[in-house]
PDB file of C-alpha atoms in Angstrom:
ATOM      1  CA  UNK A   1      48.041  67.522 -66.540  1.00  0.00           C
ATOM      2  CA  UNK A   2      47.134  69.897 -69.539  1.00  0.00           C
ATOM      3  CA  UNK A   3      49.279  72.649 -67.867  1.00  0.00           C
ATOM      4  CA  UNK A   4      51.749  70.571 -67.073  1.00  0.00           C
ATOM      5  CA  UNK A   5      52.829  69.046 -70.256  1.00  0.00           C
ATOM      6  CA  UNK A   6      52.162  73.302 -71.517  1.00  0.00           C
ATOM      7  CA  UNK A   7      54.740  73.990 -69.127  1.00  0.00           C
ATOM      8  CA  UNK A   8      57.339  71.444 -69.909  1.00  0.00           C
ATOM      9  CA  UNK A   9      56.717  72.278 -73.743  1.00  0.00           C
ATOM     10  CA  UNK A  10      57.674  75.778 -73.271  1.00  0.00           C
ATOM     11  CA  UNK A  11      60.490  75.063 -71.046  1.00  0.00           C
ATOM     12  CA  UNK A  12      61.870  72.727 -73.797  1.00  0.00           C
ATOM     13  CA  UNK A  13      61.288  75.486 -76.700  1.00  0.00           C
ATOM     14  CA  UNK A  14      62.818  77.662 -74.528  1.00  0.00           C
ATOM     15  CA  UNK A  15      66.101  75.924 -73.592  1.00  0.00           C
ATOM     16  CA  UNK A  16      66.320  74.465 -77.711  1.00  0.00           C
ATOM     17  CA  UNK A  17      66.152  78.519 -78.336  1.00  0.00           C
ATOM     18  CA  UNK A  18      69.019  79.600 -75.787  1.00  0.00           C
ATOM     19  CA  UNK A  19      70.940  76.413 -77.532  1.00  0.00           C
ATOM     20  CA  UNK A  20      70.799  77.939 -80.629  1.00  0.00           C
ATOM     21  CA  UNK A  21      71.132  81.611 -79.559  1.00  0.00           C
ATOM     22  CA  UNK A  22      74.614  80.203 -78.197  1.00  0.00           C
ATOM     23  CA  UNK A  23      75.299  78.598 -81.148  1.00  0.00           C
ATOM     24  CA  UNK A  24      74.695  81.209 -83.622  1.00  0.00           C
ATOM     25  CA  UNK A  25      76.505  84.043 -81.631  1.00  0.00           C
ATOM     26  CA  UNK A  26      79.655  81.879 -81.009  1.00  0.00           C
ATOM     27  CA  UNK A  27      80.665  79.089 -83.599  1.00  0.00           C
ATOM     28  CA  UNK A  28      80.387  76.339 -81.125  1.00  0.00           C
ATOM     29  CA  UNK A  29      78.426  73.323 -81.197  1.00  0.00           C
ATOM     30  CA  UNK A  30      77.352  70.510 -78.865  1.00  0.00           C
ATOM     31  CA  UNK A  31      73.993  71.820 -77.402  1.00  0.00           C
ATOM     32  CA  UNK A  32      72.086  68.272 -76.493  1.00  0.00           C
ATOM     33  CA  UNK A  33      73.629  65.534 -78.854  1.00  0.00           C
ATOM     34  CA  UNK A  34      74.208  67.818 -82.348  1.00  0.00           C
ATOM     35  CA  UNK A  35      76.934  66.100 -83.929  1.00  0.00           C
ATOM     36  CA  UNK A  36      80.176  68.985 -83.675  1.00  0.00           C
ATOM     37  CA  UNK A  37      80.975  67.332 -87.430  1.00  0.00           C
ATOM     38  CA  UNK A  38      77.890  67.523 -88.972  1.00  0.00           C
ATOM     39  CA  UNK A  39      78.152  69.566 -92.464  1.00  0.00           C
ATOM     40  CA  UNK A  40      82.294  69.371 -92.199  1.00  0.00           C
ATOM     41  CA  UNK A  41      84.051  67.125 -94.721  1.00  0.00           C
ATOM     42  CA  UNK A  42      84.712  64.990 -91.574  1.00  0.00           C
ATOM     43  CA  UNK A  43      88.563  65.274 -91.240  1.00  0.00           C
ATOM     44  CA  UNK A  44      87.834  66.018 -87.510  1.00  0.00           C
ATOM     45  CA  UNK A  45      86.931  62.635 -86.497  1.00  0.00           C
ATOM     46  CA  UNK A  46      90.430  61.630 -87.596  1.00  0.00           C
ATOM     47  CA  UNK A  47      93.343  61.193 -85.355  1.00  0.00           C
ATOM     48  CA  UNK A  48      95.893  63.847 -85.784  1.00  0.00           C
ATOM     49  CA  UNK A  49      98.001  61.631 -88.015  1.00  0.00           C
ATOM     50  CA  UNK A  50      95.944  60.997 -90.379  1.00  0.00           C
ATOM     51  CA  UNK A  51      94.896  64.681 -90.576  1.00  0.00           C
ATOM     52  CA  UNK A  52      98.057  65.998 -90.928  1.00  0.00           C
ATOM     53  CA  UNK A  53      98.618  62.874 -93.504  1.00  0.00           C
ATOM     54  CA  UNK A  54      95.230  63.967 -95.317  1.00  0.00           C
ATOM     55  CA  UNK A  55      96.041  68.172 -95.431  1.00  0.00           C
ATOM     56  CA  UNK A  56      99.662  67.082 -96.865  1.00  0.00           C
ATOM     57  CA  UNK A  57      97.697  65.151 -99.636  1.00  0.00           C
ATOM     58  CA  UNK A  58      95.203  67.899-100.194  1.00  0.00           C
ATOM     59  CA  UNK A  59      98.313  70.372-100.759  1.00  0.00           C
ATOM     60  CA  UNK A  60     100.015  68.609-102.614  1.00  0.00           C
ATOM     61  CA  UNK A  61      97.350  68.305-105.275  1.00  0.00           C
ATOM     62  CA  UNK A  62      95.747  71.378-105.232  1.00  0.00           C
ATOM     63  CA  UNK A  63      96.852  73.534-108.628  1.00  0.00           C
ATOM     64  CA  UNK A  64      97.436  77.121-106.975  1.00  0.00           C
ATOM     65  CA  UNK A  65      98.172  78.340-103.640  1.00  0.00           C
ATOM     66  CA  UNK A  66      98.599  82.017-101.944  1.00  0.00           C
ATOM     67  CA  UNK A  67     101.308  82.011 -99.175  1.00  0.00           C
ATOM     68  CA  UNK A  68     102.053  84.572 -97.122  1.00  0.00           C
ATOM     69  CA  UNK A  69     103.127  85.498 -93.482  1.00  0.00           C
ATOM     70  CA  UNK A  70     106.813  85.505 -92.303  1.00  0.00           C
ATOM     71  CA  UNK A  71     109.535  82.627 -91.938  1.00  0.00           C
ATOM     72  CA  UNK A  72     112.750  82.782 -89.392  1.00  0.00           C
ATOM     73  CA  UNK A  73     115.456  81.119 -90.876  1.00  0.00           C
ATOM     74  CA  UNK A  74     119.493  80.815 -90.668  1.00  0.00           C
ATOM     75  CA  UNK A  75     119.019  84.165 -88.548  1.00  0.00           C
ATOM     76  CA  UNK A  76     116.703  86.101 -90.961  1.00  0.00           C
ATOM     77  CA  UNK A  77     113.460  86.809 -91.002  1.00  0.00           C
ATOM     78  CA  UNK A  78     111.536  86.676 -94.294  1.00  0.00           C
ATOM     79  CA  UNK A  79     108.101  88.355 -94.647  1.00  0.00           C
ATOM     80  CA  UNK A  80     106.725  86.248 -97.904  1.00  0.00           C
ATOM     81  CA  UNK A  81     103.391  87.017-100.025  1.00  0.00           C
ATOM     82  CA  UNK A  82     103.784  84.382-103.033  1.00  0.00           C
ATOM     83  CA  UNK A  83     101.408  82.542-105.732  1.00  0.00           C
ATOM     84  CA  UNK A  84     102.467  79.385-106.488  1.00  0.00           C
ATOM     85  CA  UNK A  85     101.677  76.352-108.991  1.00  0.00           C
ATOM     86  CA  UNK A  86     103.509  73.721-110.587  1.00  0.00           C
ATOM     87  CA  UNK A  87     105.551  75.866-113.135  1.00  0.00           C
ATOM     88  CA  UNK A  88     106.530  78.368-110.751  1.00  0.00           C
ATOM     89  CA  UNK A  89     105.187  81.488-108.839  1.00  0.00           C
ATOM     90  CA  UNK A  90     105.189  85.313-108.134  1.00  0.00           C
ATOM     91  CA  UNK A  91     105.380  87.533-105.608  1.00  0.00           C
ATOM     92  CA  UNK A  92     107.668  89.678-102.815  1.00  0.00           C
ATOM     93  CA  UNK A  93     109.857  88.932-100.242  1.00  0.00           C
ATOM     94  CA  UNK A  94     111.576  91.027 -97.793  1.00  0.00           C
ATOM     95  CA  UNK A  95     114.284  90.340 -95.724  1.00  0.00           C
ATOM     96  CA  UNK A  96     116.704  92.593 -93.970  1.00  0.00           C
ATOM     97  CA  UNK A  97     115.190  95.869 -95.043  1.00  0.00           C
ATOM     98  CA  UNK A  98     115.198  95.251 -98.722  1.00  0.00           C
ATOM     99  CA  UNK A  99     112.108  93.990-100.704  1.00  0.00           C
ATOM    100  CA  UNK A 100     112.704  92.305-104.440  1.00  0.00           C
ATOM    101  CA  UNK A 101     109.949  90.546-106.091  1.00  0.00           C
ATOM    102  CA  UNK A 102     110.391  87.265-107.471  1.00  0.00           C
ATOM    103  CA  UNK A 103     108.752  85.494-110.676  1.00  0.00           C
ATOM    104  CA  UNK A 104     109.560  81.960-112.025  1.00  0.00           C
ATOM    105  CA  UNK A 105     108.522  80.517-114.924  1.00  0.00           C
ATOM    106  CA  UNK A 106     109.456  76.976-115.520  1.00  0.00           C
ATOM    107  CA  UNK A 107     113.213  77.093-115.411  1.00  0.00           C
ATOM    108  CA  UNK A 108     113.619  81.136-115.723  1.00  0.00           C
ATOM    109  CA  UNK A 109     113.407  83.271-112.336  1.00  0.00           C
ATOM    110  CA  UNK A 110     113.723  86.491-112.528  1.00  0.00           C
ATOM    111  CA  UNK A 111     114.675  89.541-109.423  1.00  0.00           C
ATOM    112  CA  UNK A 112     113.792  92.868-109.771  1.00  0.00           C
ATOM    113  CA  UNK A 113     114.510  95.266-106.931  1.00  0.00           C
ATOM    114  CA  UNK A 114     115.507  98.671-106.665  1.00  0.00           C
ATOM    115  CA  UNK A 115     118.799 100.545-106.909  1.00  0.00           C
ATOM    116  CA  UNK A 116     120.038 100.426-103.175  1.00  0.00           C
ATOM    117  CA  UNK A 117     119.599  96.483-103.465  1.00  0.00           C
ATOM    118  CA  UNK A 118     122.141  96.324-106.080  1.00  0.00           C
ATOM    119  CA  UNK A 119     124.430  98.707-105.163  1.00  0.00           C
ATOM    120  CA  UNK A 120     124.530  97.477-101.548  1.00  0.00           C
ATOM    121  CA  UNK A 121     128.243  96.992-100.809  1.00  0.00           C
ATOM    122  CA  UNK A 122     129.623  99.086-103.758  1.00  0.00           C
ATOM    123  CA  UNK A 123     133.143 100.670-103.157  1.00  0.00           C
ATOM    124  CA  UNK A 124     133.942 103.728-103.026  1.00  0.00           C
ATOM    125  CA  UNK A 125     135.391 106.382-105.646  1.00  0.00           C
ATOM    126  CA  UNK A 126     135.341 105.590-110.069  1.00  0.00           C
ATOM    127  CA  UNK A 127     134.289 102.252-108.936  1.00  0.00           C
ATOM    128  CA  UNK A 128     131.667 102.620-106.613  1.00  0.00           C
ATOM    129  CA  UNK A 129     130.466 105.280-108.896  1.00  0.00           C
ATOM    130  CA  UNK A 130     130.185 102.942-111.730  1.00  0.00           C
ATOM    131  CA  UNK A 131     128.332 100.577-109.029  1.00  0.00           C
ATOM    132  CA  UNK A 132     125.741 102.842-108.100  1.00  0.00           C
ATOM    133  CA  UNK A 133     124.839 103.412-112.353  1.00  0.00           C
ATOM    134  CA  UNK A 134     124.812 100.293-112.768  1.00  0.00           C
ATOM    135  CA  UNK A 135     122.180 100.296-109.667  1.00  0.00           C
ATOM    136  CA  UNK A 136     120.300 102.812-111.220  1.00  0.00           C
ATOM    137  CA  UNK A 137     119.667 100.948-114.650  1.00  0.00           C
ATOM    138  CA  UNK A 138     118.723  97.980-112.594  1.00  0.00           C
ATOM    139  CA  UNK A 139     116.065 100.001-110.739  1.00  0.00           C
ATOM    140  CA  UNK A 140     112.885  98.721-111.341  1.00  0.00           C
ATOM    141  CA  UNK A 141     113.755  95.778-114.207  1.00  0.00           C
ATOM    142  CA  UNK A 142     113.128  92.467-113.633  1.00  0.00           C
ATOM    143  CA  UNK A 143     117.113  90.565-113.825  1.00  0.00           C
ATOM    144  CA  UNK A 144     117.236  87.431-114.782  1.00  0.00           C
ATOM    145  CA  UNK A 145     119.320  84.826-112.549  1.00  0.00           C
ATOM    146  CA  UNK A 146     121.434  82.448-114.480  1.00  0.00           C
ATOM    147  CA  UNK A 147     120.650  79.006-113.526  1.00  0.00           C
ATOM    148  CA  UNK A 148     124.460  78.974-112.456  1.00  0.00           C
ATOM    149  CA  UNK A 149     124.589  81.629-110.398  1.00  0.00           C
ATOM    150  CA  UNK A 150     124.739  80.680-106.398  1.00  0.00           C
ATOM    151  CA  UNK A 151     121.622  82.450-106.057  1.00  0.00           C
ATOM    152  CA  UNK A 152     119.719  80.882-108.114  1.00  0.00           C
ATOM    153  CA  UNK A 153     118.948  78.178-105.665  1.00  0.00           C
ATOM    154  CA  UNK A 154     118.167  80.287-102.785  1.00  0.00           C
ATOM    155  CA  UNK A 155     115.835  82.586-104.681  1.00  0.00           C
ATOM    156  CA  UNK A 156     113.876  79.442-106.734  1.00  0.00           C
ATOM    157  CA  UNK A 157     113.227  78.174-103.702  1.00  0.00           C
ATOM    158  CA  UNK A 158     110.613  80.535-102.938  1.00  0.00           C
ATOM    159  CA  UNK A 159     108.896  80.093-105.998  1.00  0.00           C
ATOM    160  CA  UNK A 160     108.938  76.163-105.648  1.00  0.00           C
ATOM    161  CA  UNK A 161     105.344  75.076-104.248  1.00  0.00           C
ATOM    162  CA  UNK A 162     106.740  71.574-103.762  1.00  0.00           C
ATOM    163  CA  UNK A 163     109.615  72.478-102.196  1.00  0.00           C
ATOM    164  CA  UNK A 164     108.112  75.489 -99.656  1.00  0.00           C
ATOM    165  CA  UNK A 165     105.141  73.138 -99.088  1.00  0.00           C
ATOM    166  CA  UNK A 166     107.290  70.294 -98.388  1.00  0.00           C
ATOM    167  CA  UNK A 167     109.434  71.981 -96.012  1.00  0.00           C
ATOM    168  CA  UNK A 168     106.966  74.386 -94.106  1.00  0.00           C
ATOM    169  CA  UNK A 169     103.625  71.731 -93.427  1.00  0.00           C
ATOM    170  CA  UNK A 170     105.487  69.801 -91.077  1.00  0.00           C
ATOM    171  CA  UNK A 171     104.808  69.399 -86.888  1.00  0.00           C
ATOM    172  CA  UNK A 172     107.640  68.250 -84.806  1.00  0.00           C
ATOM    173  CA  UNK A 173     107.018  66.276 -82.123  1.00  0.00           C
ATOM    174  CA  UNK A 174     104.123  63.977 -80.710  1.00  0.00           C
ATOM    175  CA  UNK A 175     101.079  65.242 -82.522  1.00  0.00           C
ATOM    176  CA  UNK A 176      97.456  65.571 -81.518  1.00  0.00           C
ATOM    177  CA  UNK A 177      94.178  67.549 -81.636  1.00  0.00           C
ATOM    178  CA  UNK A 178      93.552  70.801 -80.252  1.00  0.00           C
ATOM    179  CA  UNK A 179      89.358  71.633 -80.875  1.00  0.00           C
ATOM    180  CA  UNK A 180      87.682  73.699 -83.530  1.00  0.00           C
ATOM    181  CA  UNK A 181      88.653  76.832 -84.517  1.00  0.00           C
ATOM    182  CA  UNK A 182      88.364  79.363 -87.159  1.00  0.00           C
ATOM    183  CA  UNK A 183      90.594  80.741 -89.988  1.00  0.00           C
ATOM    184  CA  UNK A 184      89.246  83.839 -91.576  1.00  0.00           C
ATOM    185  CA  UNK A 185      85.544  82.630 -91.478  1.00  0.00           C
ATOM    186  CA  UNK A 186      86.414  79.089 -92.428  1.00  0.00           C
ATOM    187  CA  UNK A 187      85.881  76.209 -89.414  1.00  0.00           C
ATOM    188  CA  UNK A 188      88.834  74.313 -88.824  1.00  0.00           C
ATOM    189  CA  UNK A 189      90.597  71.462 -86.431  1.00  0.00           C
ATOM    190  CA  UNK A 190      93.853  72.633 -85.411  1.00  0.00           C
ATOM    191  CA  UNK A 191      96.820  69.773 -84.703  1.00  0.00           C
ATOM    192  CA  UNK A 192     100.102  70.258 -82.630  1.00  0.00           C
ATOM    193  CA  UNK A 193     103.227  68.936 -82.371  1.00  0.00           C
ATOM    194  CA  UNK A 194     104.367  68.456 -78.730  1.00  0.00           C
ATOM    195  CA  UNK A 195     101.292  70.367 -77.097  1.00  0.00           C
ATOM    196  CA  UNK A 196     102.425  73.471 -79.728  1.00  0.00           C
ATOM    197  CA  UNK A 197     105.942  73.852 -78.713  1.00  0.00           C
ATOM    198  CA  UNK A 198     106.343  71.801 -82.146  1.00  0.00           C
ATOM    199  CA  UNK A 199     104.189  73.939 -84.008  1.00  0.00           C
ATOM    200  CA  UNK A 200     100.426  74.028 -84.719  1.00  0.00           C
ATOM    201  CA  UNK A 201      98.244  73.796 -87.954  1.00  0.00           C
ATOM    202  CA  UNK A 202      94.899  74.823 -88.514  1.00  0.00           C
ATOM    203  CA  UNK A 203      93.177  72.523 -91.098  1.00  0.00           C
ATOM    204  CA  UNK A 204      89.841  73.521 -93.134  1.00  0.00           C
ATOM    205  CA  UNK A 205      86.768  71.403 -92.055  1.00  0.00           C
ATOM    206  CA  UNK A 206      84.944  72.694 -94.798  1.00  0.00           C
ATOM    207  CA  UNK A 207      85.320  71.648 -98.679  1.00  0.00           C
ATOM    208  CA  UNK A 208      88.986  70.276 -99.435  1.00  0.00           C
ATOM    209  CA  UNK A 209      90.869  69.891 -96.149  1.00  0.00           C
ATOM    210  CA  UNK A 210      93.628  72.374 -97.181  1.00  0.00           C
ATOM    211  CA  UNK A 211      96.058  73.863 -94.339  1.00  0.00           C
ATOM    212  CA  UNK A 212      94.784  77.574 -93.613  1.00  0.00           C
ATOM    213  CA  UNK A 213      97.571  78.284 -90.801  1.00  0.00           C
ATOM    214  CA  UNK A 214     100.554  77.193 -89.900  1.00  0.00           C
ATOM    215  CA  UNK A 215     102.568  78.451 -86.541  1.00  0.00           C
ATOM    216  CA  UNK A 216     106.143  77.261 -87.164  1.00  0.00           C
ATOM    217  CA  UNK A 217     108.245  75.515 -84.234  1.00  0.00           C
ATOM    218  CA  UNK A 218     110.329  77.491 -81.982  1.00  0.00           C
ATOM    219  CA  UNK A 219     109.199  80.949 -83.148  1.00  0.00           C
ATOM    220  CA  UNK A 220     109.949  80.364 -86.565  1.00  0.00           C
ATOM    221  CA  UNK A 221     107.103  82.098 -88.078  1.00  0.00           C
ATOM    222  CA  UNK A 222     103.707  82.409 -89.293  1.00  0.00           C
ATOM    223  CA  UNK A 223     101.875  81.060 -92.445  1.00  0.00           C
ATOM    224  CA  UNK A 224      98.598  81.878 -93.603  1.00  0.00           C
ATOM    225  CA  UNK A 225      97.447  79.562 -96.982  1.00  0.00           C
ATOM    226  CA  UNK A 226      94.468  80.885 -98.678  1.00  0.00           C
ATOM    227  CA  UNK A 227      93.608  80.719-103.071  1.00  0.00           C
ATOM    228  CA  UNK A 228      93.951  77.301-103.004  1.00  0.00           C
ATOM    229  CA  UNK A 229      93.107  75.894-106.613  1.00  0.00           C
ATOM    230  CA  UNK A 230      92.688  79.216-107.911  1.00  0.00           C
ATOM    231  CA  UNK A 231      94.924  79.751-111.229  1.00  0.00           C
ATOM    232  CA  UNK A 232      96.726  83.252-111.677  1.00  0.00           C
ATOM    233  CA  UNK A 233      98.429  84.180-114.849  1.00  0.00           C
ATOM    234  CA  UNK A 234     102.405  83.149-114.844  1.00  0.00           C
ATOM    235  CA  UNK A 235     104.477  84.923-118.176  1.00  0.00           C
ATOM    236  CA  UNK A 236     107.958  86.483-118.227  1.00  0.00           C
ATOM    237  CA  UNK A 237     107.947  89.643-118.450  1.00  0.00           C
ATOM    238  CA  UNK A 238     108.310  91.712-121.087  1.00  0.00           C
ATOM    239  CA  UNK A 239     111.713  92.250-122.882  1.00  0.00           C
ATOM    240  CA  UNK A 240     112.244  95.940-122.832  1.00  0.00           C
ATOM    241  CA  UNK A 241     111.502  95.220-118.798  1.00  0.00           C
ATOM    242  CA  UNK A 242     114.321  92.100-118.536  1.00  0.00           C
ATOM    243  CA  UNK A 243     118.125  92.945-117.988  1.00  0.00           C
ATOM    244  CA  UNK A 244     119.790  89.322-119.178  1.00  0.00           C
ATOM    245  CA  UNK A 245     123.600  89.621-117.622  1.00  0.00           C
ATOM    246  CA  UNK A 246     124.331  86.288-119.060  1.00  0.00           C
ATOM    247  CA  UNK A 247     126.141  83.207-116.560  1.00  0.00           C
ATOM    248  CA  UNK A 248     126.585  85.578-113.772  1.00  0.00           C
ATOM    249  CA  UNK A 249     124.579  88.154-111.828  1.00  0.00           C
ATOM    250  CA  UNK A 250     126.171  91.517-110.693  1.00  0.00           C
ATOM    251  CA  UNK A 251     128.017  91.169-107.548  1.00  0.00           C
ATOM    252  CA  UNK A 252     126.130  93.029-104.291  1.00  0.00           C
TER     253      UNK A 252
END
């Protein structure tokens, strides 16, 4: 009986062992009954509802957020890397083949790309002459966009948290769970929107349940959240680095 109950100790050290071997060299859990939640902030036991309610609410709270990955829209494809917070945000965007840099601070955005941005369309002859100077002395300022000016709007936008939050975080579709998963080293559950054809969104089981990545609907892009809460300095730049054109930017 003594070697017995030796044997079926060893057998059970042995198979606990392999349990966590597997464990440790792949993420997973579930060996015998370990709970696949323990040490998470327990979003996973939620329907996907209520976890896509609950990241929403997270976002919308935190004070700071990095954004960056690429967004298809009205035929374009953006490639964004922003900061953003409540008063407004910094950072590039590219689109087309030309990259400008964006900064917002409470009501004043400012633009600063290079010459060939500016002078894109410029006639031809005196004119386009005076075009492409008028380029040059743009050429690494940052311009500041009247809050009249059509493209104020469209450029703000990026710089909004509320507004690019609001609009991007959303699933279309029926939604439900698709497992665990991981977003650069971080565990997450990931929801769906009509079995991913709507879109997919990997949520952070540990700490805060922020959104870590979002695959848009349709192809529309890729979003990868990271900095949340993390403040970053926001200031206008400096004057002898602004170009102010007044009610009305240059016409490209």
């Amino acid at each position: 009986m003594t070697a017995m109950r030796q044997g079926r100790m060893r057998r059970t050290t042995l198979v606990s062992a392999m349990c966590a071997l597997v464990v440790a060299g792949t993420g997973l859990t579930g060996c015998g009954s370990e709970d696949p939640d323990a040490g998470t902030n327990g979003v996973g036991k939620l329907s996907a509802e209520k976890i896509q309610a609950t990241t929403r609410t997270a976002a919308e709270s935190a004070k700071a957020v990095r954004l960056s990955g690429t967004v298809v829209a009205g035929g374009s494809t953006y490639k964004l890397d922003m900061r953003l917070k409540a008063d407004g945000g910094t950072g590039s965007v590219s689109a087309e083949g030309a990259t400008f840099e964006l900064l917002r601070v409470g009501e004043k955005l400012f633009l600063m790309a290079d010459a060939e941005f500016w002078s894109h369309g410029g006639g031809e002859g005196e004119g386009g002459e005076s075009d492409a100077a008028a380029a040059d002395k743009l050429d690494g300022k940052f311009v500041k966009v009247p809050e009249g000016d059509p493209s104020y709007k469209r450029f703000s936008g990026f710089t909004d948290k509320d507004v690019l939050l609001g609009s991007l975080l959303t699933l279309h579709g029926a939604l439900a769970t698709d497992g665990r998963h991981e977003e650069s080293g971080v565990r997450t559950v990931r929801i769906t929107g009509d079995k991913g054809s709507g879109g997919t969104l990997d949520v952070s089981l540990e700490g805060r349940p922020y959104p870590l990545r979002l695959v848009r609907a349709g192809g529309a892009g890729t979003l990868t959240f990271s900095d949340w809460g993390k403040d970053f300095p926001l200031e206008p730049p400096a004057k002898d680095k602004t170009v102010d054109y007044g009610q009305q930017l240059p016409t490209s």
